[in-house]
Amino acid sequence: MAHDAASHGGTGNTELVRVATSEHRLARYGLIGLALCFVGLFLVLPLAAVFTEAMRNGPGEFFTVLSDPETFSAIRLTLIVAGIAVPLNLVFGIAAAWAIAKFEFKGKAFLTTLIDLPFSVSPVISGMVFILLFGSHSLIGPWLQSHGIQILFAVPGIVLATVFVTFPFVARELIPLMQEQGTSDEEAALSLGASGWQTFWYVTLPNIKWGLLYGVLLCNARAMGEFGAVSVVSGHIRGLTNTMPLQVEILYNEYNFVAAFAVATLLALLALVTLVLKSLLEMKYSEQIAASRRH
Amino acid sequence: MTARTASLWQFRQPSVIPGFGLALGVTLSWLILIILIPLSGLAWRSSALGWPTFWALATDQRTVNALRISFGTAFAAALVNVVFGVILAWVLVRYRFPGKRVIDAMVDLPFALPTAVAGIALTTLYAPNGWIGSLLAPLGIKIAFTPIGIVFALIFVGLPFVVRTVQPIMEEIDKEVEEAAATLGANRFQTIRRVLLPGLAPAVLTGFALAFARGVGEYGSVIFIAGNLPYISEIAPLLIVIRLEEFNYPAATAIAAVMLVISFAMLLIINTIQAWSRRRYGYGA
Amino acid sequence: MEVRVQNIRKEFSRFPALNDVSLDIRSGELIALLGPSGSGKTTLLRLIAGLESPTEGTVYFGNEDASRKTVQQRNIGFVFQHYALFRHMTVLDNVSFGLTIRPAGRRPSKADIRKRALELLDLVQLSGLEKRYPAQLSGGQRQRVALARAMAVEPNVLLLDEPFGALDAQVRKELRRWLREIHDRTGHTTVFVTHDQDEALELADRVVVMSKGKIEQIGTPDEIYDTPNSPFVFGFIGQSNILPVRVENGQLWLDDRSIGVSATGEADGPAQLYFRPHDIELLDGCGGCIAGIVTVTRRVAGTRHVELDIGATHSKVEIELPPEKVTSDHSRIAFRPTRWKLFRN
Ligand SMILES: Nc1ncnc2c1ncn2[C@@H]1O[C@H](COP(=O)(O)OP(=O)(O)O)[C@@H](O)[C@H]1O
Ligand SMILES: [Mg+2]
């Protein structure tokens, strides 16, 4: 920190000088204290509560809950949904970033805005649009029904809602990164006789791999944790269409708190792993991860 | 002449890089299939209601209250987040203290923690018999199952938006600008209030808008702590869910349409302010 | 105001950026700190401003010890290389800033502040641009705003850190003259930092040449140019040639030959002969001269630059000749320095 006392290595009257670009010692401590309290109250305590509540009746009950078949099926469904949604959005993200970052065309800014659209739509509405689309009142609803195709209150609907919600994650991580890197590497590869796919595979992909991983990480966290959108389309059929977050809700509403928090613990662990990996990526590969850190 | 007109109206600038057609094709198909068709379905459904019906549904007292609660609590939470988010970002950018790395990483917790988990955790803390709630209950302060509880949940959800928007801009502050203010005689407080904070305003505004937009639509973390009393602590997304469960699709559609229109209008206003700021001051966020 | 820097030492985590520097700045003078990058110019300027604190030594403003004062209390004007303007304020607000933040007792009225700011903008020739924002100005205009802003507080001393460093050559030249004019009109004691010798020599009343955290020489531009007192200054200012010579009986010898230059009073032994390319006379014959073979000739504006290969050591020397003197490559030229200096290791 350029502004810290330690960087003024001199033994002179540094406190006199520090008034130029830093606060009084007391103000500093006060602000740090305030920030720590806020983080403790709003971030650390809730996390601690999850683990504590899950272990309230000891680890025995914790593990009994986790070995319940319903829990197991919720975990399985969550993995399936994320396993479909994330790769789909990964392919989309790369395609969108390739088109937007490597080419100049009319309507590019508008396209970028459209890609960000799901961020400004309530998760509940994200789920609801699929009910309006595929429900029995809709245009294609009756047709789907007569052909025995089940989308709503089944895995396809959950996947669709999840894809909708996690749609922008990979793309918006890659676009600024690839824009920054420009096109000269690709042009060099092409001029040396590489094919388009070779150029992508051997030149572009190595350049963006850490940014890509970063986007996938965030996309996956959201895909596994999505609640509102999935809740609307899932129908809450126990053992069938409950993802882990939905299972948490059901257990909690049944006052089965320990079980709810036990499942929540798994999701919290997922969040912690995500955070650790994310921090590691930011620390080691900050230049290879796009500047845009918001979501 | 024709060649010239053609280049004027060219859709894209020529490039030796291949794959434009494929990439744009995939992008547009996916965008249309996943986002645009479903959203336009909503638009079509709400316009099919007809204006009188739509107006009646949108101005239903329970709906109005739910919208008011959603926007009001999101606004309050975004304000709190602006204050503490800026302080937190400042502390993270400017000071050195033990555990800073961890705190910095923790700021993203709300992005990573599923909202349902956050919801039950916050409820456990702030319910009258909870960790913090039980301390406040004797003082007559009730947080969970009131609109204040909603605000608390939305503070949790929105915090990283403010911090992560403001932090990079703070990191880029030119130290010489602060020194210039000091050489002109400004004390530290004056420098912060009159030089640094105004410079951060576009970023703060963006962070506020993002936190606010997210808060308005938030569902998972709120429903557990809100108490969900109609007219009092029932948020708009929850009312949508209730209407959907009643198969009252017109009402759900109307609420959703109002929420979307207000949210998009907000974003449009913010973007306009940003563009204006960039034109005028040469910086935005 | 007179500013005295006394035996200043400044370390950055053990690394001495300034080592025992003393300097008297006279009231009302325009003084240049000149030196290569990293020589400690900025550090010295920031110490005077109070933006850094010395490891040892004292800074006096007049007779007052300024070391105990914060930067705010010193009432100085500082102009940064990259302007450091307040982006969200208009030009007028930038210039007024130092006055508007004064405590109520010392603050002029709103109207007076505005009047003073407009006067200053007039002085820096930016009238009519007061409503603009910094982003809407060119680099040169921004730097003039920065100068007006610094002068608004009637500073005890005006400190400029490479004020024209970020501007292109043409604008630099214009602003240079213009800064001198402003200085002559306002009479502020002014210290400016530069690594551009032309700027320092053209602009300053006195030049302080710095190298590696030390002051090498202080003097008027003429003194610095004509009588450099160290090999560093000789080499750093203007162009120079260096030849290894010997002193014997008050005569200078190159290899085994006297060059016809007498150095009376110099002790015998090896030495380095420094002279400038234009301080020479051409000779026809060579009884006591330096002779060399032409390797390259270049026409530079009004003179002809000739590079010579000299003696057994093949030392390279560049001399300036009148343009009408045409020389061909590999021809022989004999000359003798008319103004020179000897340095010993
Ligand atoms: N804040 C600092 N921390 C550590 N070293 C510094 C700092 N400021 C300057 N230095 C070092 O001090 C020396 C002098 O720097 P400076 O005064 O900026 O030189 P100049 O302005 O002549 O280019 C340089 O070697 C520089 O690296
Ligand atoms: Mg410097």
CSV table of N, CA and C in Angstrom, one decimal, chain C residues 23-157:
chain,number,residue,atom,x,y,z
C,23,LEU,N,20.9,23.9,-0.2
C,23,LEU,CA,20.5,24.7,-1.3
C,23,LEU,C,19.8,26.0,-0.7
C,24,ASP,N,20.3,27.1,-1.2
C,24,ASP,CA,19.6,28.4,-0.8
C,24,ASP,C,18.9,28.9,-2.0
C,25,ILE,N,17.6,29.1,-1.8
C,25,ILE,CA,16.8,29.6,-2.9
C,25,ILE,C,16.4,31.0,-2.6
C,26,ARG,N,16.8,32.0,-3.5
C,26,ARG,CA,16.6,33.4,-3.1
C,26,ARG,C,15.2,33.8,-3.4
C,27,SER,N,14.8,34.8,-2.7
C,27,SER,CA,13.4,35.2,-2.9
C,27,SER,C,13.2,35.8,-4.3
C,28,GLY,N,12.2,35.3,-4.9
C,28,GLY,CA,11.8,35.8,-6.2
C,28,GLY,C,12.6,35.2,-7.4
C,29,GLU,N,13.5,34.3,-7.2
C,29,GLU,CA,14.2,33.7,-8.3
C,29,GLU,C,13.5,32.5,-8.9
C,30,LEU,N,13.9,32.3,-10.1
C,30,LEU,CA,13.4,31.1,-10.8
C,30,LEU,C,14.6,30.1,-11.0
C,31,ILE,N,14.4,29.0,-10.2
C,31,ILE,CA,15.6,28.1,-10.1
C,31,ILE,C,15.2,26.8,-10.7
C,32,ALA,N,16.1,26.1,-11.4
C,32,ALA,CA,15.8,24.8,-12.0
C,32,ALA,C,16.6,23.7,-11.4
C,33,LEU,N,15.9,22.6,-11.1
C,33,LEU,CA,16.6,21.4,-10.6
C,33,LEU,C,16.7,20.5,-11.9
C,34,LEU,N,18.0,20.3,-12.3
C,34,LEU,CA,18.2,19.6,-13.5
C,34,LEU,C,19.0,18.3,-13.2
C,35,GLY,N,18.7,17.2,-13.8
C,35,GLY,CA,19.4,16.0,-13.6
C,35,GLY,C,18.8,14.9,-14.3
C,36,PRO,N,19.5,13.8,-14.4
C,36,PRO,CA,18.9,12.6,-15.1
C,36,PRO,C,17.8,12.0,-14.2
C,37,SER,N,17.0,11.2,-14.8
C,37,SER,CA,15.9,10.5,-14.1
C,37,SER,C,16.5,9.7,-12.9
C,38,GLY,N,15.8,9.8,-11.8
C,38,GLY,CA,16.3,9.1,-10.6
C,38,GLY,C,17.3,9.8,-9.8
C,39,SER,N,17.6,11.1,-10.2
C,39,SER,CA,18.7,11.8,-9.4
C,39,SER,C,18.2,12.4,-8.2
C,40,GLY,N,16.9,12.3,-7.9
C,40,GLY,CA,16.4,12.9,-6.6
C,40,GLY,C,15.7,14.2,-6.8
C,41,LYS,N,15.5,14.7,-8.0
C,41,LYS,CA,14.9,16.0,-8.1
C,41,LYS,C,13.5,16.1,-7.5
C,42,THR,N,12.6,15.1,-7.9
C,42,THR,CA,11.3,15.1,-7.4
C,42,THR,C,11.3,15.0,-5.8
C,43,THR,N,12.2,14.2,-5.3
C,43,THR,CA,12.2,14.0,-3.9
C,43,THR,C,12.6,15.3,-3.2
C,44,LEU,N,13.5,16.0,-3.7
C,44,LEU,CA,13.9,17.3,-3.2
C,44,LEU,C,12.7,18.3,-3.2
C,45,LEU,N,12.0,18.3,-4.3
C,45,LEU,CA,10.9,19.2,-4.4
C,45,LEU,C,9.8,18.8,-3.4
C,46,ARG,N,9.5,17.5,-3.3
C,46,ARG,CA,8.5,17.1,-2.4
C,46,ARG,C,8.9,17.3,-0.9
C,47,LEU,N,10.2,17.3,-0.6
C,47,LEU,CA,10.6,17.6,0.7
C,47,LEU,C,10.4,19.1,1.0
C,48,ILE,N,10.6,20.0,0.0
C,48,ILE,CA,10.4,21.4,0.3
C,48,ILE,C,8.9,21.6,0.5
C,49,ALA,N,8.1,20.9,-0.3
C,49,ALA,CA,6.6,21.0,-0.2
C,49,ALA,C,6.1,20.5,1.1
C,50,GLY,N,6.8,19.5,1.7
C,50,GLY,CA,6.2,18.9,2.9
C,50,GLY,C,5.4,17.7,2.5
C,51,LEU,N,5.6,17.2,1.3
C,51,LEU,CA,4.9,15.9,0.9
C,51,LEU,C,5.7,14.7,1.3
C,52,GLU,N,7.0,15.0,1.6
C,52,GLU,CA,7.8,13.9,2.2
C,52,GLU,C,8.5,14.6,3.4
C,53,SER,N,9.0,13.7,4.3
C,53,SER,CA,9.7,14.3,5.5
C,53,SER,C,11.1,13.8,5.4
C,54,PRO,N,12.1,14.7,5.7
C,54,PRO,CA,13.5,14.3,5.5
C,54,PRO,C,13.9,13.3,6.6
C,55,THR,N,14.8,12.4,6.3
C,55,THR,CA,15.4,11.5,7.2
C,55,THR,C,16.3,12.3,8.2
C,56,GLU,N,17.1,13.2,7.6
C,56,GLU,CA,17.9,14.2,8.4
C,56,GLU,C,17.8,15.5,7.7
C,57,GLY,N,18.1,16.6,8.5
C,57,GLY,CA,18.2,17.9,7.8
C,57,GLY,C,17.0,18.7,8.0
C,58,THR,N,17.1,20.0,7.6
C,58,THR,CA,16.0,20.9,7.9
C,58,THR,C,15.7,21.8,6.6
C,59,VAL,N,14.4,22.2,6.5
C,59,VAL,CA,14.0,23.1,5.5
C,59,VAL,C,13.5,24.4,6.2
C,60,TYR,N,14.1,25.5,5.7
C,60,TYR,CA,13.7,26.8,6.3
C,60,TYR,C,12.9,27.6,5.3
C,61,PHE,N,11.8,28.1,5.7
C,61,PHE,CA,11.1,29.1,4.9
C,61,PHE,C,11.3,30.5,5.5
C,62,GLY,N,12.1,31.3,4.9
C,62,GLY,CA,12.6,32.5,5.6
C,62,GLY,C,13.4,32.1,6.7
C,63,ASN,N,13.1,32.6,7.9
C,63,ASN,CA,13.9,32.2,9.1
C,63,ASN,C,13.2,31.1,9.9
C,64,GLU,N,12.1,30.7,9.4
C,64,GLU,CA,11.2,29.7,10.1
C,64,GLU,C,11.6,28.3,9.7
C,65,ASP,N,11.7,27.4,10.7
C,65,ASP,CA,11.9,26.0,10.4
C,65,ASP,C,10.6,25.4,9.9
C,66,ALA,N,10.5,25.0,8.7
C,66,ALA,CA,9.3,24.5,8.1
C,66,ALA,C,9.1,23.0,8.4
C,67,SER,N,10.1,22.4,8.9
C,67,SER,CA,10.1,20.9,9.0
C,67,SER,C,8.9,20.5,10.0
C,68,ARG,N,8.6,21.4,10.9
C,68,ARG,CA,7.5,21.1,11.8
C,68,ARG,C,6.1,21.4,11.3
C,69,LYS,N,6.1,21.9,10.1
C,69,LYS,CA,4.8,22.2,9.5
C,69,LYS,C,4.3,21.2,8.5
C,70,THR,N,3.0,21.0,8.5
C,70,THR,CA,2.4,20.1,7.5
C,70,THR,C,2.4,20.8,6.1
C,71,VAL,N,2.1,20.0,5.1
C,71,VAL,CA,2.1,20.6,3.8
C,71,VAL,C,1.0,21.6,3.7
C,72,GLN,N,-0.1,21.4,4.4
C,72,GLN,CA,-1.2,22.4,4.4
C,72,GLN,C,-0.8,23.8,5.0
C,73,GLN,N,0.1,23.7,6.0
C,73,GLN,CA,0.5,24.9,6.7
C,73,GLN,C,1.6,25.7,6.0
C,74,ARG,N,2.3,25.0,5.1
C,74,ARG,CA,3.4,25.6,4.4
C,74,ARG,C,3.0,26.7,3.4
C,75,ASN,N,1.8,26.6,2.9
C,75,ASN,CA,1.3,27.5,1.9
C,75,ASN,C,2.3,27.5,0.7
C,76,ILE,N,2.3,26.4,0.0
C,76,ILE,CA,3.1,26.4,-1.2
C,76,ILE,C,2.2,26.1,-2.4
C,77,GLY,N,2.7,26.3,-3.6
C,77,GLY,CA,2.0,25.9,-4.8
C,77,GLY,C,2.7,24.8,-5.5
C,78,PHE,N,2.0,23.7,-5.8
C,78,PHE,CA,2.7,22.6,-6.4
C,78,PHE,C,2.1,22.3,-7.7
C,79,VAL,N,2.9,22.1,-8.7
C,79,VAL,CA,2.3,21.8,-10.0
C,79,VAL,C,2.9,20.4,-10.4
C,80,PHE,N,2.0,19.4,-10.6
C,80,PHE,CA,2.4,18.1,-10.9
C,80,PHE,C,2.6,17.8,-12.4
C,81,GLN,N,3.5,16.9,-12.7
C,81,GLN,CA,3.7,16.6,-14.1
C,81,GLN,C,2.4,16.2,-14.9
C,82,HIS,N,1.6,15.4,-14.2
C,82,HIS,CA,0.4,15.0,-14.9
C,82,HIS,C,-0.8,15.8,-14.4
C,83,TYR,N,-0.6,17.0,-14.1
C,83,TYR,CA,-1.6,18.1,-13.8
C,83,TYR,C,-2.4,17.9,-12.5
C,84,ALA,N,-2.8,16.6,-12.2
C,84,ALA,CA,-3.6,16.4,-11.0
C,84,ALA,C,-4.7,17.4,-10.8
C,85,LEU,N,-5.4,17.7,-11.9
C,85,LEU,CA,-6.6,18.5,-11.7
C,85,LEU,C,-7.7,17.8,-11.1
C,86,PHE,N,-8.7,18.5,-10.5
C,86,PHE,CA,-9.9,17.8,-10.0
C,86,PHE,C,-10.9,17.6,-11.2
C,87,ARG,N,-11.1,16.4,-11.6
C,87,ARG,CA,-11.8,16.1,-12.8
C,87,ARG,C,-13.3,16.6,-12.8
C,88,HIS,N,-13.9,16.5,-11.6
C,88,HIS,CA,-15.3,16.8,-11.5
C,88,HIS,C,-15.6,18.3,-11.3
C,89,MET,N,-14.5,19.1,-11.3
C,89,MET,CA,-14.7,20.5,-11.1
C,89,MET,C,-14.4,21.3,-12.4
C,90,THR,N,-15.1,22.4,-12.6
C,90,THR,CA,-14.8,23.2,-13.7
C,90,THR,C,-13.4,23.9,-13.5
C,91,VAL,N,-13.0,24.4,-14.6
C,91,VAL,CA,-11.7,25.2,-14.5
C,91,VAL,C,-11.7,26.2,-13.4
C,92,LEU,N,-12.8,26.9,-13.4
C,92,LEU,CA,-13.0,28.0,-12.4
C,92,LEU,C,-12.9,27.4,-11.0
C,93,ASP,N,-13.6,26.3,-10.8
C,93,ASP,CA,-13.7,25.7,-9.4
C,93,ASP,C,-12.3,25.1,-9.0
C,94,ASN,N,-11.6,24.6,-10.0
C,94,ASN,CA,-10.3,24.1,-9.8
C,94,ASN,C,-9.4,25.3,-9.3
C,95,VAL,N,-9.4,26.4,-10.0
C,95,VAL,CA,-8.6,27.5,-9.6
C,95,VAL,C,-9.0,28.1,-8.2
C,96,SER,N,-10.3,28.1,-8.0
C,96,SER,CA,-10.8,28.7,-6.7
C,96,SER,C,-10.6,27.8,-5.5
C,97,PHE,N,-10.3,26.5,-5.8
C,97,PHE,CA,-10.4,25.5,-4.7
C,97,PHE,C,-9.6,26.0,-3.4
C,98,GLY,N,-8.3,26.4,-3.6
C,98,GLY,CA,-7.5,26.7,-2.5
C,98,GLY,C,-8.1,27.8,-1.6
C,99,LEU,N,-8.8,28.7,-2.2
C,99,LEU,CA,-9.4,29.8,-1.5
C,99,LEU,C,-10.7,29.4,-0.8
C,100,THR,N,-11.5,28.6,-1.5
C,100,THR,CA,-12.8,28.2,-1.0
C,100,THR,C,-12.7,27.3,0.2
C,101,ILE,N,-11.7,26.6,0.3
C,101,ILE,CA,-11.6,25.7,1.5
C,101,ILE,C,-11.0,26.3,2.7
C,102,ARG,N,-10.6,27.6,2.6
C,102,ARG,CA,-10.0,28.2,3.8
C,102,ARG,C,-11.1,28.3,4.9
C,103,PRO,N,-10.6,28.3,6.1
C,103,PRO,CA,-11.6,28.5,7.2
C,103,PRO,C,-12.2,29.9,7.1
C,104,ALA,N,-13.5,30.0,7.6
C,104,ALA,CA,-14.3,31.2,7.3
C,104,ALA,C,-13.5,32.5,7.6
C,105,GLY,N,-12.7,32.6,8.6
C,105,GLY,CA,-12.0,33.8,9.0
C,105,GLY,C,-11.1,34.3,7.9
C,106,ARG,N,-10.4,33.3,7.2
C,106,ARG,CA,-9.4,33.8,6.3
C,106,ARG,C,-9.9,33.7,4.8
C,107,ARG,N,-11.2,33.3,4.7
C,107,ARG,CA,-11.7,33.1,3.3
C,107,ARG,C,-12.2,34.4,2.7
C,108,PRO,N,-11.7,34.7,1.5
C,108,PRO,CA,-12.3,35.9,0.9
C,108,PRO,C,-13.7,35.7,0.5
C,109,SER,N,-14.5,36.7,0.2
C,109,SER,CA,-15.9,36.6,-0.1
C,109,SER,C,-16.0,35.8,-1.5
C,110,LYS,N,-17.2,35.3,-1.7
C,110,LYS,CA,-17.4,34.5,-2.9
C,110,LYS,C,-17.0,35.3,-4.2
C,111,ALA,N,-17.5,36.6,-4.1
C,111,ALA,CA,-17.2,37.4,-5.3
C,111,ALA,C,-15.7,37.7,-5.5
C,112,ASP,N,-15.0,37.8,-4.4
C,112,ASP,CA,-13.5,38.1,-4.5
C,112,ASP,C,-12.8,36.9,-5.0
C,113,ILE,N,-13.3,35.7,-4.5
C,113,ILE,CA,-12.6,34.4,-5.0
C,113,ILE,C,-12.8,34.3,-6.5
C,114,ARG,N,-14.0,34.6,-6.9
C,114,ARG,CA,-14.3,34.5,-8.4
C,114,ARG,C,-13.4,35.5,-9.2
C,115,LYS,N,-13.4,36.7,-8.6
C,115,LYS,CA,-12.6,37.7,-9.3
C,115,LYS,C,-11.1,37.3,-9.4
C,116,ARG,N,-10.6,36.8,-8.3
C,116,ARG,CA,-9.2,36.4,-8.3
C,116,ARG,C,-9.0,35.2,-9.3
C,117,ALA,N,-9.9,34.3,-9.3
C,117,ALA,CA,-9.7,33.1,-10.2
C,117,ALA,C,-9.7,33.6,-11.6
C,118,LEU,N,-10.7,34.5,-11.9
C,118,LEU,CA,-10.8,34.9,-13.3
C,118,LEU,C,-9.5,35.7,-13.7
C,119,GLU,N,-9.0,36.5,-12.8
C,119,GLU,CA,-7.7,37.2,-13.1
C,119,GLU,C,-6.6,36.2,-13.4
C,120,LEU,N,-6.5,35.2,-12.6
C,120,LEU,CA,-5.5,34.2,-12.8
C,120,LEU,C,-5.7,33.5,-14.2
C,121,LEU,N,-6.9,33.2,-14.5
C,121,LEU,CA,-7.2,32.5,-15.8
C,121,LEU,C,-6.8,33.5,-16.9
C,122,ASP,N,-7.0,34.8,-16.7
C,122,ASP,CA,-6.6,35.7,-17.7
C,122,ASP,C,-5.1,35.7,-17.8
C,123,LEU,N,-4.4,35.7,-16.7
C,123,LEU,CA,-2.9,35.6,-16.7
C,123,LEU,C,-2.4,34.4,-17.4
C,124,VAL,N,-3.0,33.3,-17.2
C,124,VAL,CA,-2.5,32.1,-17.9
C,124,VAL,C,-3.2,31.9,-19.3
C,125,GLN,N,-3.9,33.0,-19.7
C,125,GLN,CA,-4.5,33.0,-21.1
C,125,GLN,C,-5.5,31.9,-21.3
C,126,LEU,N,-6.4,31.8,-20.3
C,126,LEU,CA,-7.4,30.8,-20.5
C,126,LEU,C,-8.8,31.5,-20.3
C,127,SER,N,-8.9,32.8,-20.5
C,127,SER,CA,-10.1,33.5,-20.3
C,127,SER,C,-11.2,32.8,-21.2
C,128,GLY,N,-12.4,32.7,-20.7
C,128,GLY,CA,-13.5,32.1,-21.5
C,128,GLY,C,-13.6,30.6,-21.4
C,129,LEU,N,-12.6,30.0,-20.8
C,129,LEU,CA,-12.7,28.5,-20.7
C,129,LEU,C,-13.1,28.1,-19.2
C,130,GLU,N,-13.5,29.1,-18.4
C,130,GLU,CA,-13.7,28.8,-17.0
C,130,GLU,C,-14.8,27.8,-16.7
C,131,LYS,N,-15.7,27.7,-17.6
C,131,LYS,CA,-16.8,26.7,-17.4
C,131,LYS,C,-16.5,25.3,-17.9
C,132,ARG,N,-15.3,25.1,-18.6
C,132,ARG,CA,-15.0,23.8,-19.1
C,132,ARG,C,-14.6,22.9,-17.9
C,133,TYR,N,-14.6,21.6,-18.2
C,133,TYR,CA,-14.0,20.6,-17.3
C,133,TYR,C,-12.7,20.2,-17.8
C,134,PRO,N,-11.8,19.7,-16.9
C,134,PRO,CA,-10.4,19.3,-17.4
C,134,PRO,C,-10.4,18.4,-18.6
C,135,ALA,N,-11.4,17.5,-18.6
C,135,ALA,CA,-11.4,16.5,-19.7
C,135,ALA,C,-11.6,17.2,-21.1
C,136,GLN,N,-12.1,18.4,-21.0
C,136,GLN,CA,-12.4,19.1,-22.3
C,136,GLN,C,-11.2,20.1,-22.7
C,137,LEU,N,-10.1,19.9,-22.1
C,137,LEU,CA,-8.9,20.8,-22.4
C,137,LEU,C,-7.8,20.0,-22.9
C,138,SER,N,-6.9,20.7,-23.7
C,138,SER,CA,-5.7,20.0,-24.1
C,138,SER,C,-4.7,20.0,-23.0
C,139,GLY,N,-3.6,19.2,-23.2
C,139,GLY,CA,-2.6,19.0,-22.2
C,139,GLY,C,-2.0,20.3,-21.7
C,140,GLY,N,-1.7,21.2,-22.7
C,140,GLY,CA,-1.1,22.5,-22.4
C,140,GLY,C,-2.0,23.3,-21.6
C,141,GLN,N,-3.3,23.3,-22.0
C,141,GLN,CA,-4.3,24.1,-21.2
C,141,GLN,C,-4.5,23.6,-19.8
C,142,ARG,N,-4.4,22.3,-19.7
C,142,ARG,CA,-4.6,21.7,-18.3
C,142,ARG,C,-3.5,22.1,-17.4
C,143,GLN,N,-2.2,22.1,-18.0
C,143,GLN,CA,-1.1,22.5,-17.2
C,143,GLN,C,-1.2,24.0,-16.8
C,144,ARG,N,-1.8,24.8,-17.7
C,144,ARG,CA,-1.9,26.2,-17.3
C,144,ARG,C,-2.9,26.4,-16.2
C,145,VAL,N,-4.0,25.5,-16.3
C,145,VAL,CA,-5.0,25.6,-15.2
C,145,VAL,C,-4.3,25.2,-13.9
C,146,ALA,N,-3.5,24.1,-13.9
C,146,ALA,CA,-2.8,23.7,-12.7
C,146,ALA,C,-1.9,24.8,-12.2
C,147,LEU,N,-1.3,25.5,-13.0
C,147,LEU,CA,-0.4,26.6,-12.6
C,147,LEU,C,-1.3,27.7,-11.9
C,148,ALA,N,-2.4,28.1,-12.6
C,148,ALA,CA,-3.2,29.1,-12.0
C,148,ALA,C,-3.8,28.7,-10.7
C,149,ARG,N,-4.1,27.4,-10.5
C,149,ARG,CA,-4.6,26.9,-9.3
C,149,ARG,C,-3.6,27.0,-8.2
C,150,ALA,N,-2.3,26.7,-8.5
C,150,ALA,CA,-1.3,26.8,-7.5
C,150,ALA,C,-1.0,28.2,-7.1
C,151,MET,N,-1.1,29.1,-8.1
C,151,MET,CA,-0.8,30.5,-7.8
C,151,MET,C,-1.9,31.2,-7.0
C,152,ALA,N,-3.2,30.6,-7.0
C,152,ALA,CA,-4.3,31.3,-6.4
C,152,ALA,C,-4.1,31.5,-4.9
C,153,VAL,N,-3.4,30.6,-4.3
C,153,VAL,CA,-3.3,30.8,-2.8
C,153,VAL,C,-2.1,31.7,-2.4
C,154,GLU,N,-1.6,32.4,-3.4
C,154,GLU,CA,-0.4,33.3,-3.1
C,154,GLU,C,0.7,32.5,-2.4
C,155,PRO,N,1.2,31.5,-3.0
C,155,PRO,CA,2.1,30.6,-2.3
C,155,PRO,C,3.5,31.3,-1.9
C,156,ASN,N,4.1,30.8,-0.8
C,156,ASN,CA,5.4,31.3,-0.4
C,156,ASN,C,6.4,30.9,-1.5
C,157,VAL,N,6.2,29.7,-2.1
C,157,VAL,CA,7.1,29.3,-3.1
C,157,VAL,C,6.3,28.4,-4.1
